[in-house]
XYZ file of C-alpha atoms in Angstrom:
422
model
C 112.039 96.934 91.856
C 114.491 99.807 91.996
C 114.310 102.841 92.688
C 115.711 104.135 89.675
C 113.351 106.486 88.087
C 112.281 105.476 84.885
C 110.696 108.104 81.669
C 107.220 109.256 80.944
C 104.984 106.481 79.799
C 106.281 104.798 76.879
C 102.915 103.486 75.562
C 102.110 106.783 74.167
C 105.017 106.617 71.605
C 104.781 102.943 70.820
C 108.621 102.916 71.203
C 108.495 102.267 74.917
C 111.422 99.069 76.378
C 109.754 96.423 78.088
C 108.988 97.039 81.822
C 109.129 94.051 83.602
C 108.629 95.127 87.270
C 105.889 96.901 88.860
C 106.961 100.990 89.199
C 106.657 102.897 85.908
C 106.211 106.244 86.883
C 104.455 109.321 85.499
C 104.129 113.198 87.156
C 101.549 114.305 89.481
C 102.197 117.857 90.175
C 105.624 117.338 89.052
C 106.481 114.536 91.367
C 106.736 110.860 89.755
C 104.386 108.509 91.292
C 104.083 104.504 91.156
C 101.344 103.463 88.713
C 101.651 99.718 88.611
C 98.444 98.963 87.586
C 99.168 100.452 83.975
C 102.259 99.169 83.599
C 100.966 95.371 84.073
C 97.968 96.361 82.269
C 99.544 96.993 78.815
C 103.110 95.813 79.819
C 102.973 93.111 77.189
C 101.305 95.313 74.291
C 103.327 97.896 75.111
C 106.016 95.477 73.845
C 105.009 94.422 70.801
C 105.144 97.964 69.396
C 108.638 97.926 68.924
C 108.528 96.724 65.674
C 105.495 99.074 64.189
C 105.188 101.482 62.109
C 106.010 104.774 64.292
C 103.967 107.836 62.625
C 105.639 107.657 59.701
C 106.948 104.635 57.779
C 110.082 106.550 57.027
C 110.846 105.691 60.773
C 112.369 102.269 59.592
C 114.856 101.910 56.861
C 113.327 101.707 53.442
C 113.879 99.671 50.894
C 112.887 99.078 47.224
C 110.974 96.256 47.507
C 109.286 96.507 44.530
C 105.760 95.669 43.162
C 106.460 91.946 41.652
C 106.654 90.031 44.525
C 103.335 87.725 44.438
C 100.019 88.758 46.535
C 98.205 85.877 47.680
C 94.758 85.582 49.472
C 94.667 85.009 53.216
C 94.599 80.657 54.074
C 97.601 80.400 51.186
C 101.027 80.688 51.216
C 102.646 83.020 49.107
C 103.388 81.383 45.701
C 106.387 82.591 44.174
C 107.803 84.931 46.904
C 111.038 85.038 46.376
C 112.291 83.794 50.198
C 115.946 82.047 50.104
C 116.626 82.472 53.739
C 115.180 82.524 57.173
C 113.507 85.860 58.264
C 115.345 86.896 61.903
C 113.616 88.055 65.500
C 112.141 91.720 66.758
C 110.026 92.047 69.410
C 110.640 92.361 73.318
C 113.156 89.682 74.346
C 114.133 89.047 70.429
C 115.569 92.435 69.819
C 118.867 92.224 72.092
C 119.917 88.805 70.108
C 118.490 89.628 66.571
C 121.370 90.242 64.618
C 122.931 86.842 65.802
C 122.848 83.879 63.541
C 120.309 81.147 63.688
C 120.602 77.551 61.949
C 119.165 79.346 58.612
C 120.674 81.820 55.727
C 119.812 85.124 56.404
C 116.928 87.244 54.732
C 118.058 90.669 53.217
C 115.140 93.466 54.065
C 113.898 92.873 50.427
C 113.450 89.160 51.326
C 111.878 90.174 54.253
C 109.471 92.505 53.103
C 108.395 89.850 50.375
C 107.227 87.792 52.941
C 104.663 90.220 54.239
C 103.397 91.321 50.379
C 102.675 87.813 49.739
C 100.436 86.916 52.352
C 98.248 90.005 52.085
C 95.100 90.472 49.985
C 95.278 92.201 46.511
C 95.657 95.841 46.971
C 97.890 98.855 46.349
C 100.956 98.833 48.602
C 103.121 101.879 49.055
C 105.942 103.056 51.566
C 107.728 99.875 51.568
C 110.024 99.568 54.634
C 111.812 96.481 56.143
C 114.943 95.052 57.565
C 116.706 91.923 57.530
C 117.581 89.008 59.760
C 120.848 90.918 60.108
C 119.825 93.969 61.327
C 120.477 94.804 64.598
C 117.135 96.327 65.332
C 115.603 93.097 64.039
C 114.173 91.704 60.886
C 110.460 93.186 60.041
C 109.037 94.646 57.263
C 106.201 97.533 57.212
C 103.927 99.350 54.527
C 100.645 100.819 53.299
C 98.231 98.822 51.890
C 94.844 99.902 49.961
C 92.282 97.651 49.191
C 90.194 100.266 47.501
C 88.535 100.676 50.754
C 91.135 103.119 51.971
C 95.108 103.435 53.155
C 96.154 101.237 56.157
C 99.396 100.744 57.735
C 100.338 97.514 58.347
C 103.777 95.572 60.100
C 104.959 92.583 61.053
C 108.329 91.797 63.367
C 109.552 88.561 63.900
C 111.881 87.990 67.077
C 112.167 84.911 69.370
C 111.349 84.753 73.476
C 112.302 81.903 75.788
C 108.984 79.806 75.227
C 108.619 78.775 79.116
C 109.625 82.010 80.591
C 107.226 84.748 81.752
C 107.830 87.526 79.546
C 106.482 84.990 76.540
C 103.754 84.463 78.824
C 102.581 87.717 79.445
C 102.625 88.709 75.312
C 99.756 86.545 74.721
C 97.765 87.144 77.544
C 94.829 89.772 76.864
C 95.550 92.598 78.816
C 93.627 94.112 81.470
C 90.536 96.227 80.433
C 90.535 98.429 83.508
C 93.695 99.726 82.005
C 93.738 99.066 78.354
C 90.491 99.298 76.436
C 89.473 97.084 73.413
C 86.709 96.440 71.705
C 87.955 92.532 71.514
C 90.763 90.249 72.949
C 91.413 86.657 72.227
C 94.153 84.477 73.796
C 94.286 80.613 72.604
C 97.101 77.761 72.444
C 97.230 76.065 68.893
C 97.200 72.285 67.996
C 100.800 73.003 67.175
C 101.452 74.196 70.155
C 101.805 77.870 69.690
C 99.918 80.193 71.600
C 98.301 83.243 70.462
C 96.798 86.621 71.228
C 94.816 88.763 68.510
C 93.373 92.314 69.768
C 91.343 94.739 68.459
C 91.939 97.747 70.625
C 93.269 101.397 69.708
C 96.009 103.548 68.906
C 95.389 105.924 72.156
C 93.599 104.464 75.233
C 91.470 107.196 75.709
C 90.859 107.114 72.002
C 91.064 110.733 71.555
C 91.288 110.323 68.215
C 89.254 107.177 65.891
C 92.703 105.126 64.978
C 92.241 101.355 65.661
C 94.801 99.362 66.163
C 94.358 95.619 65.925
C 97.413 93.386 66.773
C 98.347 89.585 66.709
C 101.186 88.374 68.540
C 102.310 84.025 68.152
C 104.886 82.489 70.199
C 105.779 79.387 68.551
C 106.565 76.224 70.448
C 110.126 76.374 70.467
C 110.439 80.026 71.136
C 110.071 82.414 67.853
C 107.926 85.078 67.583
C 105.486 86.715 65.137
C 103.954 90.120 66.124
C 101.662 91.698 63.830
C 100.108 95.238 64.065
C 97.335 96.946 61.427
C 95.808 100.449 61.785
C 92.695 102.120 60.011
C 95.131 105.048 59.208
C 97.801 105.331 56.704
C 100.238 105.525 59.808
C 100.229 104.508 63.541
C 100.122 108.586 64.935
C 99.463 111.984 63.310
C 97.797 110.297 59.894
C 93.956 110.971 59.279
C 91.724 107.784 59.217
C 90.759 106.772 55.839
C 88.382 103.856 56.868
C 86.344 102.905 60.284
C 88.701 99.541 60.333
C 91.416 98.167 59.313
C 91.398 96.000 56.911
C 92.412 92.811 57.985
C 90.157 90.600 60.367
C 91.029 88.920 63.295
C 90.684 85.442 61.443
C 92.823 87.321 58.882
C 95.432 88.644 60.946
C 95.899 85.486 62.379
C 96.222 83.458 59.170
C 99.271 86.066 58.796
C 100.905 85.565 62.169
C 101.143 81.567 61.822
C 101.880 81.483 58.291
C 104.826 78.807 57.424
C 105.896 81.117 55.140
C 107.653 83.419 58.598
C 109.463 79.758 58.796
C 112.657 80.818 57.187
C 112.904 84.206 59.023
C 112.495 82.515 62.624
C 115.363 79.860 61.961
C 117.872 82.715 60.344
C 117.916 84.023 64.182
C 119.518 82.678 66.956
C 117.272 81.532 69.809
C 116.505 83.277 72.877
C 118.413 82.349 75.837
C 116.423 80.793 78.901
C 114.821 83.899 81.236
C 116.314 83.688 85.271
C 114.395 82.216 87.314
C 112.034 85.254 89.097
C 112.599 85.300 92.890
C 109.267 85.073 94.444
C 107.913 88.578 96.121
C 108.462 88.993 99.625
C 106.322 87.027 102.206
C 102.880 89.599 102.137
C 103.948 91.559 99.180
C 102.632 89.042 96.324
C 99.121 90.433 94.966
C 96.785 88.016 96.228
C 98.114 89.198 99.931
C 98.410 93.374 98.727
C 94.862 92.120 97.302
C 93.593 91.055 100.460
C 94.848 93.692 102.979
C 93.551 96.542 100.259
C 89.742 94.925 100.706
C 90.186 94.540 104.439
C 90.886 97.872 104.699
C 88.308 99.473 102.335
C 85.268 101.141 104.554
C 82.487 99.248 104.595
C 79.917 102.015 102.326
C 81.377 100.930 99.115
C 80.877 97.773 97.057
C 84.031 96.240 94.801
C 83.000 95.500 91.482
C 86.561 94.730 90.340
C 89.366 93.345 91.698
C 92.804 92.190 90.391
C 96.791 91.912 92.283
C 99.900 90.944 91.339
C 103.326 90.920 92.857
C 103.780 94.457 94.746
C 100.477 95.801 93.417
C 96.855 95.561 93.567
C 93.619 97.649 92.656
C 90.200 97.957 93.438
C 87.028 98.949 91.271
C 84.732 100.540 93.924
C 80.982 102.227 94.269
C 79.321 103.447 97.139
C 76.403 104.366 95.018
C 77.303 107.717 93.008
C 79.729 105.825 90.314
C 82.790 103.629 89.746
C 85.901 104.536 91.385
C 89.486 102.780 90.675
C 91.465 102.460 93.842
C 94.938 100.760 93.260
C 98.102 100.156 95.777
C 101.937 99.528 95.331
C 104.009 98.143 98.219
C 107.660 98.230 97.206
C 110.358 97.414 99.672
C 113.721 99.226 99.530
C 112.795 102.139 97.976
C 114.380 104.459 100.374
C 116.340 105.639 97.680
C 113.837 107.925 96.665
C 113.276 109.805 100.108
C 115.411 112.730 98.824
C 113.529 113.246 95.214
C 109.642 112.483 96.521
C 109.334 112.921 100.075
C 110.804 116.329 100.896
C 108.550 118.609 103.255
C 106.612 115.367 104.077
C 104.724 114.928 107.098
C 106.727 112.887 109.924
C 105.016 110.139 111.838
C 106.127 109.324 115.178
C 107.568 106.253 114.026
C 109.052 107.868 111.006
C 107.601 106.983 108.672
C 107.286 109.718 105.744
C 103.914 110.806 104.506
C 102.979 113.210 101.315
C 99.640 113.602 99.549
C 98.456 114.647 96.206
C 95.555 116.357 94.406
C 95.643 116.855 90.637
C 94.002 115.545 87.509
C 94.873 112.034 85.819
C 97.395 111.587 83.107
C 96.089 108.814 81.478
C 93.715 110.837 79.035
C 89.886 110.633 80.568
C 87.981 113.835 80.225
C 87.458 115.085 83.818
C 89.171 112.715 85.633
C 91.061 113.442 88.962
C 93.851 111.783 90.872
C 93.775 111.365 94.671
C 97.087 109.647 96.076
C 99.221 109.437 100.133
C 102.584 108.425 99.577
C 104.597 107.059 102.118
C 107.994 105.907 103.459
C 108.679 103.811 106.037
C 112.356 104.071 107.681
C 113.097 100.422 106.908
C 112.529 101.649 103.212
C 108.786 100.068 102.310
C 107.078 102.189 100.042
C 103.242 102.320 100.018
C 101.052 104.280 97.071
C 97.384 104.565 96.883
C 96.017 106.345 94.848
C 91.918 106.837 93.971
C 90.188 107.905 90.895
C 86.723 109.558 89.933
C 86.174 106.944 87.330
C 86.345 103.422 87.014
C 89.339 103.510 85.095
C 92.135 106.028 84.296
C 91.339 106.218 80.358
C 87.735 106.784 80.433
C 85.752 109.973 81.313
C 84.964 110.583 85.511
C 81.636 109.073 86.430
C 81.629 111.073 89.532
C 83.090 114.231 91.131
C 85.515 112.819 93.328
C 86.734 109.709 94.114
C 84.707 107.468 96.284
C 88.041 107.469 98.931
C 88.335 110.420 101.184
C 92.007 111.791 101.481
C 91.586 110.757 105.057
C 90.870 107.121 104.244
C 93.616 107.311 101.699
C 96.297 107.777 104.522
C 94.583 105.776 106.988
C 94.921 102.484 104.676
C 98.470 103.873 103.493
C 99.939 104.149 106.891
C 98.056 101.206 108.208
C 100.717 98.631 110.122
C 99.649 95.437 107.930
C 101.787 96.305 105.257
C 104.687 96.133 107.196
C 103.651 92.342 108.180
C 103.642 89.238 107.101
């Protein structure tokens, strides 16, 4: 991880780049604080938005796509859809190599588009938009669709993702409910070999408002990618919901994601190159070890209900009684670069080490819900942030006053020596 600060959290726009690396930030007070734990939570979901419809279809370039092209029932492919070449890649890793040739011909938008209209149910479909396996943003295609039940946005992206490498793997893994609520989540590896992830969550994690949004996402065998996104609203933001679901099921949305008819638009893009090969976390920095020091540390008057860690981060559900209470912890190394921006008028431990604390409410959207965090800064450049929560998770509304953590206990497990060791 760098220190390089990074913008607000991207999830709330469904445009947000994929965040690989523990350390997207968002302000406390008006000073940028590690929050880890939702970054891995939604990391991969928050990738698969690229290619959705962003509050208005007129986001994406529209085309005529007209209202001949054949709709077929869900379990067919679509007879008669006029589809000469092979639709292209969008997605996380796709998006950087999507206007590059595959082995295929390449798919105009209209082509593209077609594709999606035929595998749908019979309906009304308005606000067409799509783009081909040329595009540089990727070939997808997006649009409203009534059943008579009520308007629903719906997209697809196709894009392409080294098949062995992590980022693929994190896509279809279900994401973590402490930090992304759905109502279902379903991760599975074909008979073909594909694996695939179908959610039913919604549009704002704290669900402020009623939009659904239910998702599929396939990685195919040899590395193409179908990513599939449906809404209970006529757009993804800022549109009223016109029906309590939307309208495709999960059985449905997955017929759509592994249809052969997405064949031709996979091959017209070039394949993803191989990821690097990640360097394994520093010895006592990989979250089983951040894991195990956080619950050695934790005083001995509250239970852990929940428990999770990966590399450079970990977190905690605790109750001593009065209510859940999320605890989470990064542990970055060479972060000193950020002594100047976060740690001015800090305290100033004996050994040097840099220490500032925080009171405020969450940012994450639960009603009532307050933030308790020490930040500190050791002179070799290790960075440890705990932070504690009146509620279980960030998202959902405080089940207590204050978070089961004292300030003092905070610091104490901040500045604690065993992060600095093995």
């Amino acid at each position: 991880m760098s220190g390089t600060r990074k913008d607000r959290d991207p999830f709330e726009t469904g445009l947000g780049d994929a965040l690989r690396r523990t350390g997207e930030t968002f302000s406390a007070d008006g000073v940028p604080l590690v929050d880890g734990g939702v970054d891995r939570g939604r990391r991969g979901v928050r990738r698969r938005r690229a290619a959705a419809v962003t509050g208005s279809v007129a986001a994406l370039a529209v085309v005529g796509l007209g209202a001949s092209y054949a709709s077929g029932a869900f379990g067919h492919e679509p007879g008669g859809a006029p589809v000469a070449a092979r639709p292209a890649a969008s997605g996380a890793a796709a998006s950087s190599a999507a206007s590059a040739a595959g082995t295929g011909p390449q798919l105009s938008a209209r082509q593209v588009g077609a594709v999606l209209e035929g595998l749908l149910p019979k309906g009304k479909i308005t606000e067409r938009s799509a783009r081909g396996t040329g595009d540089p943003g990727g070939p997808m295609a997006a649009l409203v669709h009534d059943d008579g039940r009520g308007k629903a946005a719906i997209s697809v992206g196709i894009g392409a993702v080294d098949p062995s490498g992590s980022e693929a793997e994190e896509q279809v893994a279900c994401p973590d409910k402490v930090y992304v609520p759905y109502d279902s989540c379903r991760s599975e590896k074909l008979p073909d070999g594909s694996r695939l992830m179908v959610l039913r969550g919604y549009e704002y994690p704290d669900k402020r408002v009623d939009t659904k949004w239910w998702h599929a996402y396939l990685v195919t065998r040899d590395g193409y990618t179908v990513d599939a996104s449906e809404w209970n609203a006529p757009a993804e933001k800022d549109a009223a919901t016109t029906r309590d679901e939307p309208p495709l099921s999960a059985a449905q949305l997955k017929a759509l994601v592994t249809s052969k008819a997405w064949r031709p638009v996979m091959e017209a893009l070039e394949k993803a190159p191989r990821e690097p090969v990640r360097q394994p976390p520093a010895q006592g920095q990989d979250g089983k070890a951040i894991l195990r020091k956080l619950t050695a540390l934790l005083p001995a008057s509250v239970k852990v209900t929940a428990r999770n860690g990966e590399e450079g981060f970990a977190y905690v559900v605790v109750d001593d009684g009065k209510g859940a209470s999320l605890v989470q912890i990064n542990v970055q190394p060479r972060m000193s670069d950020v002594e100047s921006d976060l740690f001015g008028g800090a305290d100033v431990l004996p050994d040097g080490m840099k220490v500032v604390s925080h009171q405020g409410p969450g940012e994450k959207g639960g009603e009532g819900v307050n933030m308790w965090t020490v930040d500190t800064l050791r002179t070799d450049g290790l960075r440890v942030v705990i932070s504690a929560f009146n509620s279980g998770a960030q998202n959902t509304k405080a089940t207590r006053e204050e978070p089961a953590l004292t300030m003092a206990q905070l610091r104490s497990i901040a500045t604690n020596p065993v992060w600095a060791g093995k």
